[in-house]
mmCIF file of C-alpha atoms in Angstrom:
data_model
loop_
_atom_site.group_PDB
_atom_site.id
_atom_site.type_symbol
_atom_site.label_atom_id
_atom_site.label_comp_id
_atom_site.label_asym_id
_atom_site.label_seq_id
_atom_site.Cartn_x
_atom_site.Cartn_y
_atom_site.Cartn_z
ATOM 1 C CA UNK A 1462 -14.515 -48.548 23.150
ATOM 2 C CA UNK A 1463 -16.572 -51.732 22.757
ATOM 3 C CA UNK A 1464 -19.369 -50.388 24.968
ATOM 4 C CA UNK A 1465 -19.291 -47.076 23.136
ATOM 5 C CA UNK A 1466 -19.540 -48.866 19.788
ATOM 6 C CA UNK A 1467 -22.440 -50.990 20.985
ATOM 7 C CA UNK A 1468 -24.293 -47.954 22.297
ATOM 8 C CA UNK A 1469 -23.842 -46.271 18.921
ATOM 9 C CA UNK A 1470 -25.155 -49.337 17.044
ATOM 10 C CA UNK A 1471 -28.100 -49.711 19.380
ATOM 11 C CA UNK A 1472 -28.992 -46.072 18.779
ATOM 12 C CA UNK A 1473 -28.770 -46.323 14.989
ATOM 13 C CA UNK A 1474 -30.967 -49.413 14.793
ATOM 14 C CA UNK A 1475 -33.331 -48.065 17.440
ATOM 15 C CA UNK A 1476 -34.026 -45.045 15.241
ATOM 16 C CA UNK A 1477 -34.264 -47.217 12.117
ATOM 17 C CA UNK A 1478 -36.675 -49.733 13.652
ATOM 18 C CA UNK A 1479 -39.983 -48.131 12.610
ATOM 19 C CA UNK A 1480 -38.920 -48.126 8.932
ATOM 20 C CA UNK A 1481 -36.933 -51.378 8.898
ATOM 21 C CA UNK A 1482 -38.191 -53.411 5.885
ATOM 22 C CA UNK A 1483 -41.136 -51.007 5.627
ATOM 23 C CA UNK A 1484 -40.054 -48.700 2.783
ATOM 24 C CA UNK A 1485 -41.156 -50.772 -0.214
ATOM 25 C CA UNK A 1486 -37.804 -52.536 -0.745
ATOM 26 C CA UNK A 1487 -37.789 -56.284 -0.073
ATOM 27 C CA UNK A 1488 -34.323 -57.365 1.071
ATOM 28 C CA UNK A 1489 -34.084 -58.604 4.661
ATOM 29 C CA UNK A 1490 -37.218 -60.749 4.499
ATOM 30 C CA UNK A 1491 -35.960 -62.998 1.638
ATOM 31 C CA UNK A 1492 -32.617 -63.357 3.449
ATOM 32 C CA UNK A 1493 -34.484 -64.274 6.624
ATOM 33 C CA UNK A 1494 -36.563 -66.906 4.863
ATOM 34 C CA UNK A 1495 -33.423 -68.659 3.610
ATOM 35 C CA UNK A 1496 -31.852 -68.492 7.055
ATOM 36 C CA UNK A 1497 -34.953 -69.684 8.897
ATOM 37 C CA UNK A 1498 -35.135 -72.812 6.752
ATOM 38 C CA UNK A 1499 -32.343 -74.325 8.856
ATOM 39 C CA UNK A 1500 -34.642 -74.604 11.878
ATOM 40 C CA UNK A 1501 -36.248 -78.007 12.426
ATOM 41 C CA UNK A 1502 -39.571 -79.056 14.004
ATOM 42 C CA UNK A 1503 -39.586 -79.053 17.789
ATOM 43 C CA UNK A 1504 -36.269 -77.232 18.173
ATOM 44 C CA UNK A 1505 -35.401 -74.399 20.533
ATOM 45 C CA UNK A 1506 -33.771 -71.679 18.404
ATOM 46 C CA UNK A 1507 -31.942 -68.461 19.301
ATOM 47 C CA UNK A 1508 -32.024 -65.618 16.759
ATOM 48 C CA UNK A 1509 -29.102 -63.250 17.444
ATOM 49 C CA UNK A 1510 -29.754 -59.727 16.211
ATOM 50 C CA UNK A 1511 -33.297 -60.570 15.178
ATOM 51 C CA UNK A 1512 -34.327 -57.092 14.071
ATOM 52 C CA UNK A 1513 -38.038 -57.074 13.324
ATOM 53 C CA UNK A 1514 -38.105 -60.823 12.769
ATOM 54 C CA UNK A 1515 -36.988 -61.419 9.176
ATOM 55 C CA UNK A 1516 -35.567 -64.824 10.153
ATOM 56 C CA UNK A 1517 -37.429 -65.230 13.459
ATOM 57 C CA UNK A 1518 -40.875 -65.684 11.900
ATOM 58 C CA UNK A 1519 -39.768 -68.261 9.285
ATOM 59 C CA UNK A 1520 -37.944 -70.188 12.033
ATOM 60 C CA UNK A 1521 -41.005 -70.071 14.310
ATOM 61 C CA UNK A 1522 -43.086 -71.546 11.514
ATOM 62 C CA UNK A 1523 -40.511 -74.282 10.949
ATOM 63 C CA UNK A 1524 -40.153 -75.341 14.599
ATOM 64 C CA UNK A 1525 -43.912 -75.525 15.016
ATOM 65 C CA UNK A 1526 -45.945 -75.558 18.238
ATOM 66 C CA UNK A 1527 -43.523 -77.955 19.947
ATOM 67 C CA UNK A 1528 -40.562 -75.654 19.343
ATOM 68 C CA UNK A 1529 -39.703 -72.109 20.345
ATOM 69 C CA UNK A 1530 -37.685 -69.202 18.899
ATOM 70 C CA UNK A 1531 -36.144 -66.578 21.187
ATOM 71 C CA UNK A 1532 -34.926 -63.466 19.413
ATOM 72 C CA UNK A 1533 -32.549 -60.936 20.924
ATOM 73 C CA UNK A 1534 -31.527 -57.514 19.677
ATOM 74 C CA UNK A 1535 -29.388 -54.721 21.066
ATOM 75 C CA UNK A 1536 -31.815 -52.024 19.889
ATOM 76 C CA UNK A 1537 -34.878 -51.423 22.085
ATOM 77 C CA UNK A 1538 -36.810 -50.153 19.061
ATOM 78 C CA UNK A 1539 -36.293 -53.418 17.192
ATOM 79 C CA UNK A 1540 -37.438 -55.401 20.233
ATOM 80 C CA UNK A 1541 -40.499 -53.206 20.585
ATOM 81 C CA UNK A 1542 -41.477 -53.449 16.911
ATOM 82 C CA UNK A 1543 -40.797 -57.196 16.681
ATOM 83 C CA UNK A 1544 -42.822 -57.831 19.830
ATOM 84 C CA UNK A 1545 -45.723 -55.909 18.318
ATOM 85 C CA UNK A 1546 -45.406 -57.934 15.118
ATOM 86 C CA UNK A 1547 -45.453 -61.173 17.130
ATOM 87 C CA UNK A 1548 -48.685 -60.107 18.827
ATOM 88 C CA UNK A 1549 -50.218 -58.862 15.591
ATOM 89 C CA UNK A 1550 -49.496 -62.155 13.825
ATOM 90 C CA UNK A 1551 -50.680 -64.227 16.757
ATOM 91 C CA UNK A 1552 -47.386 -66.142 16.995
ATOM 92 C CA UNK A 1553 -47.311 -68.080 20.266
ATOM 93 C CA UNK A 1554 -43.955 -69.855 19.961
ATOM 94 C CA UNK A 1555 -41.610 -66.836 19.786
ATOM 95 C CA UNK A 1556 -40.560 -63.892 21.881
ATOM 96 C CA UNK A 1557 -38.004 -61.078 21.604
ATOM 97 C CA UNK A 1558 -35.927 -59.446 24.333
ATOM 98 C CA UNK A 1559 -33.021 -57.000 24.508
ATOM 99 C CA UNK A 1560 -29.740 -58.891 24.386
ATOM 100 C CA UNK A 1561 -26.027 -58.560 23.651
ATOM 101 C CA UNK A 1562 -24.314 -61.112 21.374
ATOM 102 C CA UNK A 1563 -21.100 -60.734 23.392
ATOM 103 C CA UNK A 1564 -22.841 -61.732 26.624
ATOM 104 C CA UNK A 1565 -25.801 -64.035 26.029
ATOM 105 C CA UNK A 1566 -28.095 -64.239 29.034
ATOM 106 C CA UNK A 1567 -28.828 -67.960 28.712
ATOM 107 C CA UNK A 1568 -27.472 -71.091 30.414
ATOM 108 C CA UNK A 1569 -25.011 -73.391 28.680
ATOM 109 C CA UNK A 1570 -26.460 -75.732 26.030
ATOM 110 C CA UNK A 1571 -29.828 -73.928 25.995
ATOM 111 C CA UNK A 1572 -30.520 -74.148 22.262
ATOM 112 C CA UNK A 1573 -30.626 -76.699 19.458
ATOM 113 C CA UNK A 1574 -29.794 -74.044 16.879
ATOM 114 C CA UNK A 1575 -28.629 -70.436 16.654
ATOM 115 C CA UNK A 1576 -29.207 -68.200 13.644
ATOM 116 C CA UNK A 1577 -27.960 -64.707 12.878
ATOM 117 C CA UNK A 1578 -28.650 -62.747 9.718
ATOM 118 C CA UNK A 1579 -26.318 -59.943 8.580
ATOM 119 C CA UNK A 1580 -25.423 -59.078 12.170
ATOM 120 C CA UNK A 1581 -22.147 -60.544 13.449
ATOM 121 C CA UNK A 1582 -19.922 -58.155 11.497
ATOM 122 C CA UNK A 1583 -21.454 -55.309 13.519
ATOM 123 C CA UNK A 1584 -20.399 -56.865 16.828
ATOM 124 C CA UNK A 1585 -17.232 -55.156 18.149
ATOM 125 C CA UNK A 1586 -15.803 -58.391 19.628
ATOM 126 C CA UNK A 1587 -16.807 -61.039 17.095
ATOM 127 C CA UNK A 1588 -14.682 -63.857 18.648
ATOM 128 C CA UNK A 1589 -16.414 -63.269 21.991
ATOM 129 C CA UNK A 1590 -19.813 -63.476 20.296
ATOM 130 C CA UNK A 1591 -18.828 -66.716 18.528
ATOM 131 C CA UNK A 1592 -17.670 -68.186 21.835
ATOM 132 C CA UNK A 1593 -20.962 -67.218 23.476
ATOM 133 C CA UNK A 1594 -22.941 -68.807 20.640
ATOM 134 C CA UNK A 1595 -20.948 -72.026 21.045
ATOM 135 C CA UNK A 1596 -21.586 -71.935 24.780
ATOM 136 C CA UNK A 1597 -25.382 -71.702 24.540
ATOM 137 C CA UNK A 1598 -25.607 -74.380 21.827
ATOM 138 C CA UNK A 1599 -26.028 -77.988 22.911
ATOM 139 C CA UNK A 1600 -23.367 -80.450 21.705
ATOM 140 C CA UNK A 1601 -24.227 -81.204 18.102
ATOM 141 C CA UNK A 1602 -26.242 -77.988 17.860
ATOM 142 C CA UNK A 1603 -26.195 -75.984 14.644
ATOM 143 C CA UNK A 1604 -25.279 -72.424 13.753
ATOM 144 C CA UNK A 1605 -26.611 -70.689 10.633
ATOM 145 C CA UNK A 1606 -25.229 -67.307 9.553
ATOM 146 C CA UNK A 1607 -25.838 -64.851 6.744
ATOM 147 C CA UNK A 1608 -23.010 -62.457 5.912
ATOM 148 C CA UNK A 1609 -21.911 -60.412 2.918
ATOM 149 C CA UNK A 1610 -19.617 -62.082 0.386
ATOM 150 C CA UNK A 1611 -16.894 -60.565 -1.774
ATOM 151 C CA UNK A 1612 -18.034 -57.895 -4.229
ATOM 152 C CA UNK A 1613 -18.177 -58.904 -7.879
ATOM 153 C CA UNK A 1614 -16.314 -56.863 -10.472
ATOM 154 C CA UNK A 1615 -19.538 -56.193 -12.401
ATOM 155 C CA UNK A 1616 -21.102 -54.547 -9.333
ATOM 156 C CA UNK A 1617 -18.245 -52.204 -8.513
ATOM 157 C CA UNK A 1618 -19.242 -49.551 -11.072
ATOM 158 C CA UNK A 1619 -22.620 -49.067 -9.396
ATOM 159 C CA UNK A 1620 -20.994 -48.986 -5.965
ATOM 160 C CA UNK A 1621 -18.564 -46.322 -7.182
ATOM 161 C CA UNK A 1622 -21.462 -44.243 -8.489
ATOM 162 C CA UNK A 1623 -23.269 -44.467 -5.159
ATOM 163 C CA UNK A 1624 -20.132 -43.465 -3.254
ATOM 164 C CA UNK A 1625 -19.424 -40.560 -5.589
ATOM 165 C CA UNK A 1626 -22.953 -39.218 -5.146
ATOM 166 C CA UNK A 1627 -22.813 -39.250 -1.350
ATOM 167 C CA UNK A 1628 -19.143 -38.668 -0.476
ATOM 168 C CA UNK A 1629 -19.185 -34.886 -1.030
ATOM 169 C CA UNK A 1630 -21.811 -34.576 1.702
ATOM 170 C CA UNK A 1631 -20.188 -36.885 4.260
ATOM 171 C CA UNK A 1632 -17.687 -35.664 6.851
ATOM 172 C CA UNK A 1633 -14.157 -37.059 6.498
ATOM 173 C CA UNK A 1634 -13.598 -40.204 8.553
ATOM 174 C CA UNK A 1635 -11.642 -39.821 11.813
ATOM 175 C CA UNK A 1636 -7.908 -40.287 11.336
ATOM 176 C CA UNK A 1637 -7.970 -43.200 13.780
ATOM 177 C CA UNK A 1638 -10.419 -45.136 11.582
ATOM 178 C CA UNK A 1639 -8.617 -44.737 8.253
ATOM 179 C CA UNK A 1640 -7.286 -48.303 8.243
ATOM 180 C CA UNK A 1641 -10.207 -49.864 10.107
ATOM 181 C CA UNK A 1642 -12.670 -51.955 8.078
ATOM 182 C CA UNK A 1643 -16.301 -50.886 8.109
ATOM 183 C CA UNK A 1644 -18.774 -53.446 9.488
ATOM 184 C CA UNK A 1645 -19.839 -54.510 5.993
ATOM 185 C CA UNK A 1646 -16.182 -55.191 5.101
ATOM 186 C CA UNK A 1647 -15.744 -57.695 7.944
ATOM 187 C CA UNK A 1648 -16.344 -61.445 7.484
ATOM 188 C CA UNK A 1649 -16.305 -61.031 3.710
ATOM 189 C CA UNK A 1650 -14.177 -64.118 3.043
ATOM 190 C CA UNK A 1651 -14.577 -67.830 3.673
ATOM 191 C CA UNK A 1652 -11.233 -67.783 5.476
ATOM 192 C CA UNK A 1653 -12.437 -65.124 7.921
ATOM 193 C CA UNK A 1654 -15.531 -67.200 8.706
ATOM 194 C CA UNK A 1655 -13.458 -70.333 9.331
ATOM 195 C CA UNK A 1656 -11.172 -68.322 11.586
ATOM 196 C CA UNK A 1657 -14.099 -66.937 13.564
ATOM 197 C CA UNK A 1658 -15.789 -70.325 13.917
ATOM 198 C CA UNK A 1659 -12.741 -72.184 15.186
ATOM 199 C CA UNK A 1660 -14.815 -73.790 17.955
ATOM 200 C CA UNK A 1661 -17.172 -75.348 15.398
ATOM 201 C CA UNK A 1662 -16.912 -78.224 12.933
ATOM 202 C CA UNK A 1663 -18.458 -79.098 9.542
ATOM 203 C CA UNK A 1664 -18.377 -75.483 8.368
ATOM 204 C CA UNK A 1665 -20.138 -75.130 5.017
ATOM 205 C CA UNK A 1666 -20.527 -71.925 3.007
ATOM 206 C CA UNK A 1667 -22.998 -71.320 0.186
ATOM 207 C CA UNK A 1668 -22.902 -68.136 -1.879
ATOM 208 C CA UNK A 1669 -26.062 -66.451 -3.103
ATOM 209 C CA UNK A 1670 -26.724 -63.375 -5.233
ATOM 210 C CA UNK A 1671 -29.615 -61.425 -3.745
ATOM 211 C CA UNK A 1672 -31.287 -58.999 -6.124
ATOM 212 C CA UNK A 1673 -32.754 -55.904 -4.509
ATOM 213 C CA UNK A 1674 -35.386 -54.093 -6.559
ATOM 214 C CA UNK A 1675 -35.811 -50.388 -5.910
ATOM 215 C CA UNK A 1676 -39.066 -49.190 -7.523
ATOM 216 C CA UNK A 1677 -37.634 -45.652 -7.773
ATOM 217 C CA UNK A 1678 -34.434 -43.832 -6.801
ATOM 218 C CA UNK A 1679 -36.438 -42.313 -3.941
ATOM 219 C CA UNK A 1680 -36.944 -45.808 -2.543
ATOM 220 C CA UNK A 1681 -33.155 -46.266 -2.512
ATOM 221 C CA UNK A 1682 -32.741 -43.106 -0.457
ATOM 222 C CA UNK A 1683 -35.401 -44.243 2.022
ATOM 223 C CA UNK A 1684 -33.831 -47.713 2.225
ATOM 224 C CA UNK A 1685 -30.460 -46.258 3.222
ATOM 225 C CA UNK A 1686 -32.174 -44.665 6.230
ATOM 226 C CA UNK A 1687 -34.035 -47.833 7.238
ATOM 227 C CA UNK A 1688 -31.174 -50.092 8.417
ATOM 228 C CA UNK A 1689 -27.450 -50.124 9.177
ATOM 229 C CA UNK A 1690 -26.536 -47.421 6.640
ATOM 230 C CA UNK A 1691 -28.604 -44.977 8.658
ATOM 231 C CA UNK A 1692 -25.546 -44.188 10.773
ATOM 232 C CA UNK A 1693 -23.729 -42.927 7.678
ATOM 233 C CA UNK A 1694 -26.767 -40.970 6.475
ATOM 234 C CA UNK A 1695 -27.151 -39.281 9.853
ATOM 235 C CA UNK A 1696 -23.610 -37.917 9.533
ATOM 236 C CA UNK A 1697 -24.690 -35.699 6.638
ATOM 237 C CA UNK A 1698 -25.057 -32.171 8.057
ATOM 238 C CA UNK A 1699 -28.683 -31.101 8.293
ATOM 239 C CA UNK A 1700 -27.898 -27.941 6.321
ATOM 240 C CA UNK A 1701 -26.838 -29.966 3.253
ATOM 241 C CA UNK A 1702 -29.253 -32.873 3.633
ATOM 242 C CA UNK A 1703 -31.857 -31.549 1.137
ATOM 243 C CA UNK A 1704 -29.131 -30.996 -1.467
ATOM 244 C CA UNK A 1705 -27.664 -34.454 -0.826
ATOM 245 C CA UNK A 1706 -31.123 -35.990 -1.188
ATOM 246 C CA UNK A 1707 -31.723 -34.223 -4.491
ATOM 247 C CA UNK A 1708 -28.247 -34.973 -5.878
ATOM 248 C CA UNK A 1709 -28.409 -38.646 -4.913
ATOM 249 C CA UNK A 1710 -31.846 -39.419 -6.308
ATOM 250 C CA UNK A 1711 -31.220 -37.396 -9.465
ATOM 251 C CA UNK A 1712 -27.877 -39.118 -10.009
ATOM 252 C CA UNK A 1713 -29.488 -42.553 -9.807
ATOM 253 C CA UNK A 1714 -31.934 -41.793 -12.605
ATOM 254 C CA UNK A 1715 -29.215 -42.525 -15.196
ATOM 255 C CA UNK A 1716 -28.971 -46.076 -13.823
ATOM 256 C CA UNK A 1717 -32.674 -46.902 -13.884
ATOM 257 C CA UNK A 1718 -34.550 -49.012 -16.411
ATOM 258 C CA UNK A 1719 -37.077 -47.400 -18.786
ATOM 259 C CA UNK A 1720 -39.833 -47.962 -16.216
ATOM 260 C CA UNK A 1721 -37.810 -46.171 -13.531
ATOM 261 C CA UNK A 1722 -36.704 -49.143 -11.420
ATOM 262 C CA UNK A 1723 -33.192 -49.882 -10.204
ATOM 263 C CA UNK A 1724 -31.769 -53.309 -9.391
ATOM 264 C CA UNK A 1725 -28.817 -53.871 -7.078
ATOM 265 C CA UNK A 1726 -27.196 -57.293 -6.747
ATOM 266 C CA UNK A 1727 -25.914 -58.068 -3.254
ATOM 267 C CA UNK A 1728 -23.453 -60.991 -2.862
ATOM 268 C CA UNK A 1729 -24.338 -62.959 0.274
ATOM 269 C CA UNK A 1730 -22.856 -65.992 1.986
ATOM 270 C CA UNK A 1731 -24.859 -68.468 4.076
ATOM 271 C CA UNK A 1732 -22.731 -70.452 6.499
ATOM 272 C CA UNK A 1733 -23.658 -73.429 8.645
ATOM 273 C CA UNK A 1734 -21.535 -75.031 11.355
ATOM 274 C CA UNK A 1735 -21.927 -77.569 14.143
ATOM 275 C CA UNK A 1736 -20.845 -77.282 17.731
ATOM 276 C CA UNK A 1737 -18.842 -80.459 18.590
#
């Protein structure tokens, strides 16, 4: 099941890669900037689940010409697009290859730091991925993670509206998954992070509210197709997709400001830890 799940994820993000952070909604890049700030000059850094480089490029700038950032991603499309972006920007101290967080293809103690932004909760075997990260870190090496935090009460009304607009067009979940958390529901608590990072010390968590500005409801629809939610959107039958599109964007108009924009507040948690 783990291999099947990974193949599914790789496919979703492979198809999303061309539009990832390209639809006029700035979300992953600000998260990546915060995450990349943990890199230090001259360090060798591994970026797990690098996508198109939201945290890879800030880290490459931080480590400078004496350092190096190696990004890995399960999706070939993300690797292809990030590699093109590296060439286009003329970045000489970074590269991206296909890689699996559960089986890192690097020797022990290869890196000074590992970073991973909004990725680990997608990994089927998260403890295995955490053990692999600890293995490739040198003693005293640092881990920096970005994950989702607990939802705030004031945001739940908007979330309910979004669910109600889309649910009629989504197929019912398989009976076997009824009690299984979705990826975005995993690692939502400080306790779950401490449990996952049992091989690390000095675990520190900092919460952050990330505001996402959608210029129009149409931008929200496009954004859902451009990253991890694409898997859900692809489950909408093609025959009802135009109706779902119309219903969703029209339903969001009641939530927009007078100038037509919509703001969504995403609770995030940045966690750092040290390998003993």
